[in-house]
Amino acid sequence: GESVGLHLPTLSVQEGDNSIINCAYSNSASDYFIWYKQESGKGPQFIIDIRSNMDKRQGQRVTVLLNKTVKHLSLQIAATQPGDSAVYFCAEKGGRGSTLGRLYFGRGTQLTVWP
Amino acid sequence: KAGVTQTPRYLIKTRGQQVTLSCSPISGHRSVSWYQQTPGQGLQFLFEYFSETQRNKGNFPGRFSGRQFSNSRSEMNVSTLELGDSALYLCASSPTADSNYGYTFGSGTRLTVV
């Protein structure tokens, strides 16, 4: 994506450990962020989202943290399982005037979970 | 509730041909956007439609076009195919054009140009 990037292209964790995937964005006016999981041969699957008026949001085994001061987004996966192995993308939306409805994607992080 | 349906799942075309891909959004969703995914460029925005109108267009040549029908179903067309058009084409639907909700993707159409 043009303004959304990921700090690490790959992440390997042991089953049962917690995983943290990071994402940086550059547009301070972005107002909505989404994390997607993509498995091989499939489309991106929605995991969790967060609006800019929030700092943290929790789902089932996942937590998204938003730090607007440093324009940083992270996805935390608790008790990582082999089924969590996939590419994870962050996406941002909003604050770009005429580009309403358009998502800007990071390049993705490949998460590998080993037993 | 049925998800986003993209057809066909796989396509093989020859250079110079044209192709039409189809996307049926989630029932009740009126916004459809298209993305191209390649290993080198990642996910790139093609265009977005809402109420049969193109609202946004990404940085792709005019060979890439699309439309949306009154039932919100959308098609995209690529004419004069080039080898570099080989990619996974993804469609996403959302309730409205500027919704801060959802954006559900289909499984994509894998296009191979030979």
PDB file of C-alpha atoms in Angstrom:
ATOM      1  CA  GLY A   1       0.000   0.000   0.000  1.00  0.00           C
ATOM      2  CA  GLU A   2       1.017   3.602  -0.415  1.00  0.00           C
ATOM      3  CA  SER A   3       0.943   4.620   3.180  1.00  0.00           C
ATOM      4  CA  VAL A   4       0.498   1.488   5.205  1.00  0.00           C
ATOM      5  CA  GLY A   5       3.460  -0.714   5.879  1.00  0.00           C
ATOM      6  CA  LEU A   6       4.543  -3.579   8.060  1.00  0.00           C
ATOM      7  CA  HIS A   7       7.680  -3.729  10.120  1.00  0.00           C
ATOM      8  CA  LEU A   8       8.422  -7.420   9.488  1.00  0.00           C
ATOM      9  CA  PRO A   9       7.641  -9.481   6.427  1.00  0.00           C
ATOM     10  CA  THR A  10       7.754 -12.805   8.312  1.00  0.00           C
ATOM     11  CA  LEU A  11       7.039 -13.933  11.845  1.00  0.00           C
ATOM     12  CA  SER A  12       7.574 -17.412  13.250  1.00  0.00           C
ATOM     13  CA  VAL A  13       6.110 -18.387  16.609  1.00  0.00           C
ATOM     14  CA  GLN A  14       5.651 -21.564  18.574  1.00  0.00           C
ATOM     15  CA  GLU A  15       2.204 -22.961  19.065  1.00  0.00           C
ATOM     16  CA  GLY A  16       0.693 -21.580  22.232  1.00  0.00           C
ATOM     17  CA  ASP A  17       2.762 -18.408  22.248  1.00  0.00           C
ATOM     18  CA  ASN A  18       1.325 -14.967  21.675  1.00  0.00           C
ATOM     19  CA  SER A  19       1.946 -13.260  18.337  1.00  0.00           C
ATOM     20  CA  ILE A  20       2.260  -9.556  17.668  1.00  0.00           C
ATOM     21  CA  ILE A  21       2.073  -8.201  14.143  1.00  0.00           C
ATOM     22  CA  ASN A  22       2.841  -4.532  13.615  1.00  0.00           C
ATOM     23  CA  CYS A  23       1.760  -1.992  11.081  1.00  0.00           C
ATOM     24  CA  ALA A  24       2.677   1.645  10.476  1.00  0.00           C
ATOM     25  CA  TYR A  25       0.550   4.164   8.656  1.00  0.00           C
ATOM     26  CA  SER A  26       1.370   7.640   7.497  1.00  0.00           C
ATOM     27  CA  ASN A  27      -1.968   9.432   7.143  1.00  0.00           C
ATOM     28  CA  SER A  28      -3.009  10.860  10.476  1.00  0.00           C
ATOM     29  CA  ALA A  29      -6.460  11.558   9.033  1.00  0.00           C
ATOM     30  CA  SER A  30      -7.239   7.862   8.502  1.00  0.00           C
ATOM     31  CA  ASP A  31     -10.241   6.998  10.608  1.00  0.00           C
ATOM     32  CA  TYR A  32     -10.779   3.282  10.194  1.00  0.00           C
ATOM     33  CA  PHE A  33      -8.421   0.326  10.273  1.00  0.00           C
ATOM     34  CA  ILE A  34      -8.913  -3.345   9.539  1.00  0.00           C
ATOM     35  CA  TRP A  35      -6.830  -6.458   9.981  1.00  0.00           C
ATOM     36  CA  TYR A  36      -7.250  -9.241   7.465  1.00  0.00           C
ATOM     37  CA  LYS A  37      -5.986 -12.815   7.379  1.00  0.00           C
ATOM     38  CA  GLN A  38      -5.321 -14.447   4.038  1.00  0.00           C
ATOM     39  CA  GLU A  39      -4.696 -18.128   3.615  1.00  0.00           C
ATOM     40  CA  SER A  40      -3.217 -19.570   0.481  1.00  0.00           C
ATOM     41  CA  GLY A  41      -5.681 -19.585  -2.385  1.00  0.00           C
ATOM     42  CA  LYS A  42      -8.308 -17.612  -0.514  1.00  0.00           C
ATOM     43  CA  GLY A  43      -9.450 -14.030  -0.294  1.00  0.00           C
ATOM     44  CA  PRO A  44      -8.654 -11.823   2.717  1.00  0.00           C
ATOM     45  CA  GLN A  45     -10.740 -12.722   5.731  1.00  0.00           C
ATOM     46  CA  PHE A  46     -11.845  -9.965   8.105  1.00  0.00           C
ATOM     47  CA  ILE A  47     -10.372 -10.419  11.591  1.00  0.00           C
ATOM     48  CA  ILE A  48     -11.014  -7.250  13.531  1.00  0.00           C
ATOM     49  CA  ASP A  49     -11.396  -3.547  12.974  1.00  0.00           C
ATOM     50  CA  ILE A  50     -10.943  -0.378  14.976  1.00  0.00           C
ATOM     51  CA  ARG A  51     -12.055   3.187  14.539  1.00  0.00           C
ATOM     52  CA  SER A  52      -9.790   6.126  15.183  1.00  0.00           C
ATOM     53  CA  ASN A  53     -11.722   7.163  18.288  1.00  0.00           C
ATOM     54  CA  MET A  54     -10.595   3.972  20.011  1.00  0.00           C
ATOM     55  CA  ASP A  55      -7.205   2.792  21.295  1.00  0.00           C
ATOM     56  CA  LYS A  56      -7.946  -0.873  21.765  1.00  0.00           C
ATOM     57  CA  ARG A  57     -10.441  -3.435  20.669  1.00  0.00           C
ATOM     58  CA  GLN A  58     -10.668  -7.094  21.559  1.00  0.00           C
ATOM     59  CA  GLY A  59     -12.111 -10.050  19.765  1.00  0.00           C
ATOM     60  CA  GLN A  60     -11.838 -13.758  20.225  1.00  0.00           C
ATOM     61  CA  ARG A  61      -8.108 -14.372  20.895  1.00  0.00           C
ATOM     62  CA  VAL A  62      -7.239 -11.176  19.016  1.00  0.00           C
ATOM     63  CA  THR A  63      -6.615  -7.621  20.157  1.00  0.00           C
ATOM     64  CA  VAL A  64      -5.940  -4.602  18.002  1.00  0.00           C
ATOM     65  CA  LEU A  65      -4.096  -1.629  19.434  1.00  0.00           C
ATOM     66  CA  LEU A  66      -4.070   1.766  17.795  1.00  0.00           C
ATOM     67  CA  ASN A  67      -1.507   4.398  18.718  1.00  0.00           C
ATOM     68  CA  LYS A  68      -2.435   7.542  16.855  1.00  0.00           C
ATOM     69  CA  THR A  69       0.474   9.510  18.282  1.00  0.00           C
ATOM     70  CA  VAL A  70       3.025   7.424  16.416  1.00  0.00           C
ATOM     71  CA  LYS A  71       0.605   6.176  13.754  1.00  0.00           C
ATOM     72  CA  HIS A  72       1.046   2.542  14.673  1.00  0.00           C
ATOM     73  CA  LEU A  73      -1.326  -0.388  14.613  1.00  0.00           C
ATOM     74  CA  SER A  74      -0.744  -3.839  16.038  1.00  0.00           C
ATOM     75  CA  LEU A  75      -2.543  -7.159  16.059  1.00  0.00           C
ATOM     76  CA  GLN A  76      -2.043  -9.453  18.995  1.00  0.00           C
ATOM     77  CA  ILE A  77      -3.035 -13.100  18.714  1.00  0.00           C
ATOM     78  CA  ALA A  78      -3.236 -15.005  21.968  1.00  0.00           C
ATOM     79  CA  ALA A  79      -2.304 -18.681  22.228  1.00  0.00           C
ATOM     80  CA  THR A  80      -1.343 -18.895  18.560  1.00  0.00           C
ATOM     81  CA  GLN A  81      -2.490 -22.062  16.817  1.00  0.00           C
ATOM     82  CA  PRO A  82      -1.312 -23.779  13.619  1.00  0.00           C
ATOM     83  CA  GLY A  83      -4.530 -22.623  11.969  1.00  0.00           C
ATOM     84  CA  ASP A  84      -3.387 -19.049  12.473  1.00  0.00           C
ATOM     85  CA  SER A  85      -0.608 -19.542   9.933  1.00  0.00           C
ATOM     86  CA  ALA A  86      -1.376 -17.129   7.109  1.00  0.00           C
ATOM     87  CA  VAL A  87      -0.488 -13.715   5.721  1.00  0.00           C
ATOM     88  CA  TYR A  88      -1.851 -10.851   7.777  1.00  0.00           C
ATOM     89  CA  PHE A  89      -2.625  -7.469   6.245  1.00  0.00           C
ATOM     90  CA  CYS A  90      -3.500  -4.204   7.840  1.00  0.00           C
ATOM     91  CA  ALA A  91      -5.643  -1.768   5.901  1.00  0.00           C
ATOM     92  CA  GLU A  92      -6.611   1.843   6.474  1.00  0.00           C
ATOM     93  CA  LYS A  93      -9.449   3.916   5.173  1.00  0.00           C
ATOM     94  CA  GLY A  94     -10.664   7.409   5.227  1.00  0.00           C
ATOM     95  CA  GLY A  95      -9.325  10.881   5.537  1.00  0.00           C
ATOM     96  CA  ARG A  96      -8.390  11.158   1.912  1.00  0.00           C
ATOM     97  CA  GLY A  97     -11.210  13.248   0.554  1.00  0.00           C
ATOM     98  CA  SER A  98     -12.297  11.792  -2.730  1.00  0.00           C
ATOM     99  CA  THR A  99     -11.008   8.333  -1.915  1.00  0.00           C
ATOM    100  CA  LEU A 100     -13.861   7.440   0.394  1.00  0.00           C
ATOM    101  CA  GLY A 101     -14.447   3.716   0.431  1.00  0.00           C
ATOM    102  CA  ARG A 102     -10.934   2.877  -0.693  1.00  0.00           C
ATOM    103  CA  LEU A 103      -8.735   0.696   1.473  1.00  0.00           C
ATOM    104  CA  TYR A 104      -4.968   1.096   1.518  1.00  0.00           C
ATOM    105  CA  PHE A 105      -3.178  -2.131   2.314  1.00  0.00           C
ATOM    106  CA  GLY A 106       0.170  -2.932   3.837  1.00  0.00           C
ATOM    107  CA  ARG A 107       2.401  -5.486   2.160  1.00  0.00           C
ATOM    108  CA  GLY A 108       1.535  -8.230   4.643  1.00  0.00           C
ATOM    109  CA  THR A 109       3.277 -10.347   7.260  1.00  0.00           C
ATOM    110  CA  GLN A 110       3.611 -14.100   6.850  1.00  0.00           C
ATOM    111  CA  LEU A 111       2.892 -15.740  10.200  1.00  0.00           C
ATOM    112  CA  THR A 112       4.171 -19.280  10.602  1.00  0.00           C
ATOM    113  CA  VAL A 113       3.212 -21.296  13.654  1.00  0.00           C
ATOM    114  CA  TRP A 114       5.385 -24.304  14.439  1.00  0.00           C
ATOM    115  CA  PRO A 115       4.613 -27.050  16.947  1.00  0.00           C
TER     116      PRO A 115
ATOM    117  CA  LYS B   1     -26.152 -14.751   4.986  1.00  0.00           C
ATOM    118  CA  ALA B   2     -24.278 -15.538   1.781  1.00  0.00           C
ATOM    119  CA  GLY B   3     -20.873 -13.973   1.420  1.00  0.00           C
ATOM    120  CA  VAL B   4     -19.312 -12.218  -1.535  1.00  0.00           C
ATOM    121  CA  THR B   5     -19.402 -14.440  -4.591  1.00  0.00           C
ATOM    122  CA  GLN B   6     -16.883 -14.105  -7.387  1.00  0.00           C
ATOM    123  CA  THR B   7     -17.025 -16.011 -10.639  1.00  0.00           C
ATOM    124  CA  PRO B   8     -15.244 -17.670 -12.208  1.00  0.00           C
ATOM    125  CA  ARG B   9     -12.662 -18.863  -9.683  1.00  0.00           C
ATOM    126  CA  TYR B  10     -10.008 -19.530 -12.301  1.00  0.00           C
ATOM    127  CA  LEU B  11      -9.389 -18.253 -15.804  1.00  0.00           C
ATOM    128  CA  ILE B  12      -6.692 -18.813 -18.368  1.00  0.00           C
ATOM    129  CA  LYS B  13      -6.569 -16.350 -21.243  1.00  0.00           C
ATOM    130  CA  THR B  14      -4.224 -15.561 -24.084  1.00  0.00           C
ATOM    131  CA  ARG B  15      -2.496 -12.239 -24.555  1.00  0.00           C
ATOM    132  CA  GLY B  16      -4.657  -9.809 -26.480  1.00  0.00           C
ATOM    133  CA  GLN B  17      -7.931 -11.346 -25.379  1.00  0.00           C
ATOM    134  CA  GLN B  18     -10.385  -9.696 -23.047  1.00  0.00           C
ATOM    135  CA  VAL B  19     -11.975 -11.016 -19.887  1.00  0.00           C
ATOM    136  CA  THR B  20     -14.985 -10.236 -17.724  1.00  0.00           C
ATOM    137  CA  LEU B  21     -15.100 -11.051 -14.031  1.00  0.00           C
ATOM    138  CA  SER B  22     -18.212 -11.008 -11.898  1.00  0.00           C
ATOM    139  CA  CYS B  23     -18.887 -10.133  -8.274  1.00  0.00           C
ATOM    140  CA  SER B  24     -22.097 -10.511  -6.288  1.00  0.00           C
ATOM    141  CA  PRO B  25     -21.941  -8.581  -3.002  1.00  0.00           C
ATOM    142  CA  ILE B  26     -23.500  -9.528   0.282  1.00  0.00           C
ATOM    143  CA  SER B  27     -27.230  -9.003   0.172  1.00  0.00           C
ATOM    144  CA  GLY B  28     -28.013  -5.416   1.133  1.00  0.00           C
ATOM    145  CA  HIS B  29     -24.502  -4.153   0.461  1.00  0.00           C
ATOM    146  CA  ARG B  30     -24.445  -1.422  -2.140  1.00  0.00           C
ATOM    147  CA  SER B  31     -20.743  -0.727  -2.459  1.00  0.00           C
ATOM    148  CA  VAL B  32     -18.413  -2.947  -4.442  1.00  0.00           C
ATOM    149  CA  SER B  33     -14.703  -2.381  -4.828  1.00  0.00           C
ATOM    150  CA  TRP B  34     -12.119  -4.296  -6.808  1.00  0.00           C
ATOM    151  CA  TYR B  35      -8.493  -5.017  -6.019  1.00  0.00           C
ATOM    152  CA  GLN B  36      -5.662  -6.663  -7.888  1.00  0.00           C
ATOM    153  CA  GLN B  37      -3.271  -8.799  -5.891  1.00  0.00           C
ATOM    154  CA  THR B  38       0.155  -9.809  -7.149  1.00  0.00           C
ATOM    155  CA  PRO B  39       3.226 -11.042  -5.272  1.00  0.00           C
ATOM    156  CA  GLY B  40       5.219  -8.027  -6.343  1.00  0.00           C
ATOM    157  CA  GLN B  41       2.719  -5.214  -5.840  1.00  0.00           C
ATOM    158  CA  GLY B  42       0.486  -6.589  -3.116  1.00  0.00           C
ATOM    159  CA  LEU B  43      -3.128  -5.471  -2.987  1.00  0.00           C
ATOM    160  CA  GLN B  44      -3.825  -2.556  -5.303  1.00  0.00           C
ATOM    161  CA  PHE B  45      -7.102  -0.731  -5.604  1.00  0.00           C
ATOM    162  CA  LEU B  46      -8.766  -0.822  -9.015  1.00  0.00           C
ATOM    163  CA  PHE B  47     -12.111   0.929  -8.585  1.00  0.00           C
ATOM    164  CA  GLU B  48     -15.159   1.280  -6.402  1.00  0.00           C
ATOM    165  CA  TYR B  49     -18.817   1.389  -7.333  1.00  0.00           C
ATOM    166  CA  PHE B  50     -21.804   2.580  -5.382  1.00  0.00           C
ATOM    167  CA  SER B  51     -25.343   2.809  -6.702  1.00  0.00           C
ATOM    168  CA  GLU B  52     -24.170   2.012 -10.230  1.00  0.00           C
ATOM    169  CA  THR B  53     -21.663   4.892 -10.184  1.00  0.00           C
ATOM    170  CA  GLN B  54     -17.906   4.657 -10.159  1.00  0.00           C
ATOM    171  CA  ARG B  55     -16.772   6.726  -7.191  1.00  0.00           C
ATOM    172  CA  ASN B  56     -13.072   5.986  -7.125  1.00  0.00           C
ATOM    173  CA  LYS B  57     -10.541   4.693  -9.568  1.00  0.00           C
ATOM    174  CA  GLY B  58      -7.037   3.475  -8.894  1.00  0.00           C
ATOM    175  CA  ASN B  59      -3.955   3.979 -10.984  1.00  0.00           C
ATOM    176  CA  PHE B  60      -4.613   1.418 -13.688  1.00  0.00           C
ATOM    177  CA  PRO B  61      -4.730   1.858 -17.473  1.00  0.00           C
ATOM    178  CA  GLY B  62      -7.970   2.325 -19.328  1.00  0.00           C
ATOM    179  CA  ARG B  63      -7.935  -1.338 -20.325  1.00  0.00           C
ATOM    180  CA  PHE B  64      -9.391  -1.974 -16.906  1.00  0.00           C
ATOM    181  CA  SER B  65     -13.028  -1.030 -16.603  1.00  0.00           C
ATOM    182  CA  GLY B  66     -16.033  -1.982 -14.580  1.00  0.00           C
ATOM    183  CA  ARG B  67     -19.669  -1.411 -13.955  1.00  0.00           C
ATOM    184  CA  GLN B  68     -22.319  -2.019 -11.372  1.00  0.00           C
ATOM    185  CA  PHE B  69     -25.884  -3.093 -11.962  1.00  0.00           C
ATOM    186  CA  SER B  70     -29.053  -2.014 -10.197  1.00  0.00           C
ATOM    187  CA  ASN B  71     -28.939  -5.152  -8.025  1.00  0.00           C
ATOM    188  CA  SER B  72     -25.423  -4.094  -6.870  1.00  0.00           C
ATOM    189  CA  ARG B  73     -23.717  -6.925  -8.729  1.00  0.00           C
ATOM    190  CA  SER B  74     -20.553  -5.744 -10.394  1.00  0.00           C
ATOM    191  CA  GLU B  75     -18.394  -6.772 -13.297  1.00  0.00           C
ATOM    192  CA  MET B  76     -14.909  -5.782 -14.247  1.00  0.00           C
ATOM    193  CA  ASN B  77     -13.443  -6.093 -17.693  1.00  0.00           C
ATOM    194  CA  VAL B  78      -9.867  -6.191 -18.846  1.00  0.00           C
ATOM    195  CA  SER B  79      -9.259  -5.742 -22.562  1.00  0.00           C
ATOM    196  CA  THR B  80      -6.155  -6.519 -24.591  1.00  0.00           C
ATOM    197  CA  LEU B  81      -4.723  -8.715 -21.883  1.00  0.00           C
ATOM    198  CA  GLU B  82      -1.028  -8.578 -21.096  1.00  0.00           C
ATOM    199  CA  LEU B  83       1.109 -11.108 -19.272  1.00  0.00           C
ATOM    200  CA  GLY B  84       1.408  -8.672 -16.377  1.00  0.00           C
ATOM    201  CA  ASP B  85      -2.337  -8.803 -15.826  1.00  0.00           C
ATOM    202  CA  SER B  86      -1.959 -12.256 -14.328  1.00  0.00           C
ATOM    203  CA  ALA B  87      -3.136 -11.829 -10.771  1.00  0.00           C
ATOM    204  CA  LEU B  88      -5.745 -12.610  -8.188  1.00  0.00           C
ATOM    205  CA  TYR B  89      -8.646 -10.200  -8.643  1.00  0.00           C
ATOM    206  CA  LEU B  90     -10.583  -9.581  -5.476  1.00  0.00           C
ATOM    207  CA  CYS B  91     -13.918  -7.978  -4.913  1.00  0.00           C
ATOM    208  CA  ALA B  92     -15.058  -6.492  -1.607  1.00  0.00           C
ATOM    209  CA  SER B  93     -18.498  -5.349  -0.577  1.00  0.00           C
ATOM    210  CA  SER B  94     -19.628  -2.967   2.131  1.00  0.00           C
ATOM    211  CA  PRO B  95     -22.994  -1.519   3.110  1.00  0.00           C
ATOM    212  CA  THR B  96     -22.277   1.997   1.858  1.00  0.00           C
ATOM    213  CA  ALA B  97     -19.504   3.751   0.005  1.00  0.00           C
ATOM    214  CA  ASP B  98     -17.955   5.457   3.023  1.00  0.00           C
ATOM    215  CA  SER B  99     -18.926   2.905   5.590  1.00  0.00           C
ATOM    216  CA  ASN B 100     -16.640   2.299   8.542  1.00  0.00           C
ATOM    217  CA  TYR B 101     -17.963  -1.194   8.714  1.00  0.00           C
ATOM    218  CA  GLY B 102     -17.102  -4.479   7.161  1.00  0.00           C
ATOM    219  CA  TYR B 103     -15.497  -4.636   3.750  1.00  0.00           C
ATOM    220  CA  THR B 104     -15.913  -8.328   3.139  1.00  0.00           C
ATOM    221  CA  PHE B 105     -13.865  -9.937   0.414  1.00  0.00           C
ATOM    222  CA  GLY B 106     -14.714 -12.734  -1.930  1.00  0.00           C
ATOM    223  CA  SER B 107     -12.393 -15.623  -2.703  1.00  0.00           C
ATOM    224  CA  GLY B 108     -11.185 -13.945  -5.843  1.00  0.00           C
ATOM    225  CA  THR B 109     -10.704 -14.864  -9.473  1.00  0.00           C
ATOM    226  CA  ARG B 110      -7.287 -16.184 -10.379  1.00  0.00           C
ATOM    227  CA  LEU B 111      -6.477 -14.905 -13.858  1.00  0.00           C
ATOM    228  CA  THR B 112      -3.557 -16.348 -15.756  1.00  0.00           C
ATOM    229  CA  VAL B 113      -2.528 -14.734 -19.041  1.00  0.00           C
ATOM    230  CA  VAL B 114      -0.376 -16.883 -21.330  1.00  0.00           C
TER     231      VAL B 114
END
